Amino acid sequence: MNVPDDLRYTSDHEWARAEEGGLRIGITDYAQDALGDIVFVQLPEPGAHVSAGDSFAEVESTKSVSDIYAPVSGTVGEVNHELTDSPQRLNEDPYGEGWLCVIVPDESGPVESLLDAEGYMKLIES
Amino acid sequence: MHSATLQPPAGAAGELTGLLLMRAYHASRGEHRHKVIIPDSAHGTNPASVTLGGYQTVTVPSDARGLVDLDALEARLDDDVAGIMLTNPNTLGLFEEDIAKIAAAVHRVGGLLYYDGANLNAILGVTRPGDMGFDIVHMNLHKTFAVPHGGGGPGAGPVAVSARLAPFLPGPVPARREDGTFAWEMPARSIGRVHTWHGNALALARAWSYILANGGDGLRRVAEGAVLNANWLRHRLRGTYDLPYDRPNMHEFVASTTSLKKANGLRALDVGKRLLEEGFHAPTVYFPLIVDEALMIEPTETESPETVAALADALIAIAHDEPGVGASAPRTTPVGRVDEARAARTLLPTWDAVAALDQSAS
C-alpha cells in the first residue's frame, strides 16, 4: 500500500499536503482500494466554509457511497473539476491527478494535528 | 400487535408509513421530536425513510458482538429522540439479545420502537416483535410470506401497531358494527391513505393462503429450517472464509474474504460470480457495510441438506481456486463479467444513446 512520507493523514483515510495556497486534500491509496471502482464524485462548492470532521464531499463506487470528512476547518478553494468527467482518476492516481480540493485553513499550522505516514501505516495495518 | 394496515405496497412504503405514524403520535402529544436512531448495520432504506419522514438520522454503532452497543445507545437517547428502527435479527443475522433493555431505554425517554420486518422469517412462530417491546412493525410479504420477490412485484408491506398508535393508522379500515355487519371506517386521527384502500389485494391473498397452508406449526418449521441451514453452512465455512461474527446466527450469516483477498486476491464479488458458474444464485455482497468484503449468505428453509452441502462444497472449492480464476468469472454464463464501473461512469439511459454508441463503434 502506497503511503508517501511527505503527506499528512486522517483516520478517515484522507491525505493532506501543505502548499502555499492552503491544504490540498485527497483520499489515500488504501481508501481507493477499499472503495473499489469509483463512478461518481460530489465536490464541495468553492468558497464554502467547512468545519473539521464535517462531511463535505461524497464518493460513490460500485459498492457504496462514502462521505469525505474535512480534515481541518477552513474555506474551500480550488476544486478538481476533472473528477466530474473522470472519477477513475481517484483510483488511478489518488495522490496526484485524483486530488479532491484545496482547503484554506482558518488557523495556521493545523496540519500538525494530523497523522504522519508512520502513524497512518500503523492505523491501516491494525 | 393491536391493529394493522394492509395498504403499504412494499417494505419501504411500510417504513415511511411507520415514520409518519411516529410523527403523528408525537404531534398528538404536543411534542416535536427530531431524531431517529438507526444501527450502523441497518438496511439503507432505513435512513432514507427517516429523511423522507422529516427526521434526522442518528447512527448507533455495533459492538464487538455485532449487536447494538448499549452504552452508545444510552449516550444518544434524550427527549428529542422520536424512536429507533431495528431489524431483529439484524443484517448480520444475529438476534439482538438485549432487545428488552433496548426497548426499556428507548421507552424511558418517550421514544417508539420500529421493527423492520426484513428478517421476520427467522422468528416465525418462535417469538413476536410485540413481546420484544416494538410499537410499529412492518412485514415484507414478498420476503416472508411467498409473494413473488422479483420482477417488480407487486409486493405488500403491511404495518402493525400497538394500541396507542391504532388511532393514527391509514384508512379506511374494516370495522365491525354492533349488528354484526362490517363497514369501512377512517381511524379517528388517521394519517390518511398511503395507497389504494385495499392495498395490493392479490398479493395479500397469496400471503394469506401461504399462512393457512403452513399453519402455525408449519410457519415455525420455516424459521427452524432457515436457521438450521444457515448455522450448518457457517460451520462448514469456518477455517476457509473469515467469520467476523462467529457465533450462533439466525436465518443468515456474514462471511468475509478479507484473508483470501490478501492471500490470493479473491474478492467477495469474485465469489459471487464464481457461484454463478457453479449453478448457484449469488449471495448479497458488500453488505452490511460494517464488514469488509462481505458475503451475506441466506440459504433459506426451502433448500434440502444436499443442496446446502453442495453450496458449501462450491464455496470451499472457490476459496482454493488458482489466483486469477475468480476475477475472470463468470466464464460459462451467456453474459460474462459486466464492467459495472464503466456502466455507471458512462450511463446510457436511452436506447438512442445505446444505438449511437453502437454506430460509432462499427
mmCIF file of N, CA and C in Angstrom, chain A residues 33-34 36-39 62-64 87-88 91, chain B residues 261 267 286 289 292-293 339-342 344-345:
data_model
loop_
_atom_site.group_PDB
_atom_site.id
_atom_site.type_symbol
_atom_site.label_atom_id
_atom_site.label_comp_id
_atom_site.label_asym_id
_atom_site.label_seq_id
_atom_site.Cartn_x
_atom_site.Cartn_y
_atom_site.Cartn_z
ATOM 1 N N ASP A 33 -8.573 1.682 -2.789
ATOM 2 C CA ASP A 33 -8.579 0.231 -2.963
ATOM 3 C C ASP A 33 -9.773 -0.392 -2.248
ATOM 4 N N ALA A 34 -10.060 0.106 -1.040
ATOM 5 C CA ALA A 34 -11.187 -0.436 -0.270
ATOM 6 C C ALA A 34 -12.524 -0.081 -0.917
ATOM 7 N N GLY A 36 -13.110 0.446 -4.130
ATOM 8 C CA GLY A 36 -13.320 -0.168 -5.451
ATOM 9 C C GLY A 36 -13.489 0.917 -6.497
ATOM 10 N N ASP A 37 -13.942 0.504 -7.686
ATOM 11 C CA ASP A 37 -14.040 1.438 -8.808
ATOM 12 C C ASP A 37 -14.975 2.594 -8.486
ATOM 13 N N ILE A 38 -14.439 3.804 -8.535
ATOM 14 C CA ILE A 38 -15.236 4.983 -8.201
ATOM 15 C C ILE A 38 -15.935 5.502 -9.457
ATOM 16 N N VAL A 39 -17.228 5.753 -9.334
ATOM 17 C CA VAL A 39 -18.028 6.111 -10.508
ATOM 18 C C VAL A 39 -18.603 7.526 -10.440
ATOM 19 N N THR A 62 -18.860 1.333 -7.105
ATOM 20 C CA THR A 62 -19.864 0.329 -7.473
ATOM 21 C C THR A 62 -20.361 -0.408 -6.234
ATOM 22 N N LYS A 63 -19.662 -0.237 -5.098
ATOM 23 C CA LYS A 63 -20.087 -0.913 -3.870
ATOM 24 C C LYS A 63 -20.941 -0.034 -2.973
ATOM 25 N N SER A 64 -20.546 1.247 -2.826
ATOM 26 C CA SER A 64 -21.184 2.052 -1.785
ATOM 27 C C SER A 64 -20.967 3.542 -2.021
ATOM 28 N N PRO A 87 -13.955 10.231 -12.885
ATOM 29 C CA PRO A 87 -13.815 9.828 -11.480
ATOM 30 C C PRO A 87 -12.764 8.734 -11.282
ATOM 31 N N GLN A 88 -12.418 8.015 -12.382
ATOM 32 C CA GLN A 88 -11.441 6.929 -12.245
ATOM 33 C C GLN A 88 -10.058 7.428 -11.831
ATOM 34 N N ASN A 91 -8.961 6.385 -8.505
ATOM 35 C CA ASN A 91 -8.395 5.043 -8.397
ATOM 36 C C ASN A 91 -6.977 4.998 -8.965
ATOM 37 N N LYS B 261 -8.416 -12.417 0.183
ATOM 38 C CA LYS B 261 -8.014 -11.337 -0.712
ATOM 39 C C LYS B 261 -6.523 -11.046 -0.541
ATOM 40 N N ARG B 267 -11.882 -11.684 -4.097
ATOM 41 C CA ARG B 267 -12.779 -10.704 -3.502
ATOM 42 C C ARG B 267 -14.189 -11.280 -3.385
ATOM 43 N N TYR B 286 -20.897 -7.191 -0.216
ATOM 44 C CA TYR B 286 -20.564 -5.831 0.256
ATOM 45 C C TYR B 286 -21.677 -5.215 1.100
ATOM 46 N N LEU B 289 -22.415 -2.868 5.529
ATOM 47 C CA LEU B 289 -21.231 -2.060 5.245
ATOM 48 C C LEU B 289 -20.153 -2.192 6.312
ATOM 49 N N ASP B 292 -15.889 -5.868 5.937
ATOM 50 C CA ASP B 292 -15.066 -5.747 4.743
ATOM 51 C C ASP B 292 -15.263 -6.990 3.865
ATOM 52 N N GLU B 293 -15.356 -6.798 2.557
ATOM 53 C CA GLU B 293 -15.504 -7.918 1.612
ATOM 54 C C GLU B 293 -16.584 -8.904 2.090
ATOM 55 N N ASP B 339 -18.762 -4.916 -16.801
ATOM 56 C CA ASP B 339 -17.941 -3.806 -16.331
ATOM 57 C C ASP B 339 -18.852 -2.790 -15.638
ATOM 58 N N GLU B 340 -19.102 -3.044 -14.339
ATOM 59 C CA GLU B 340 -20.051 -2.207 -13.594
ATOM 60 C C GLU B 340 -19.577 -0.767 -13.518
ATOM 61 N N ALA B 341 -18.246 -0.597 -13.343
ATOM 62 C CA ALA B 341 -17.719 0.759 -13.192
ATOM 63 C C ALA B 341 -17.946 1.560 -14.466
ATOM 64 N N ARG B 342 -17.653 0.940 -15.619
ATOM 65 C CA ARG B 342 -17.831 1.653 -16.880
ATOM 66 C C ARG B 342 -19.318 1.940 -17.118
ATOM 67 N N ALA B 344 -21.561 2.490 -14.914
ATOM 68 C CA ALA B 344 -22.006 3.580 -14.042
ATOM 69 C C ALA B 344 -21.397 4.912 -14.468
ATOM 70 N N ARG B 345 -20.140 4.851 -14.961
ATOM 71 C CA ARG B 345 -19.475 6.099 -15.341
ATOM 72 C C ARG B 345 -20.049 6.665 -16.632
#
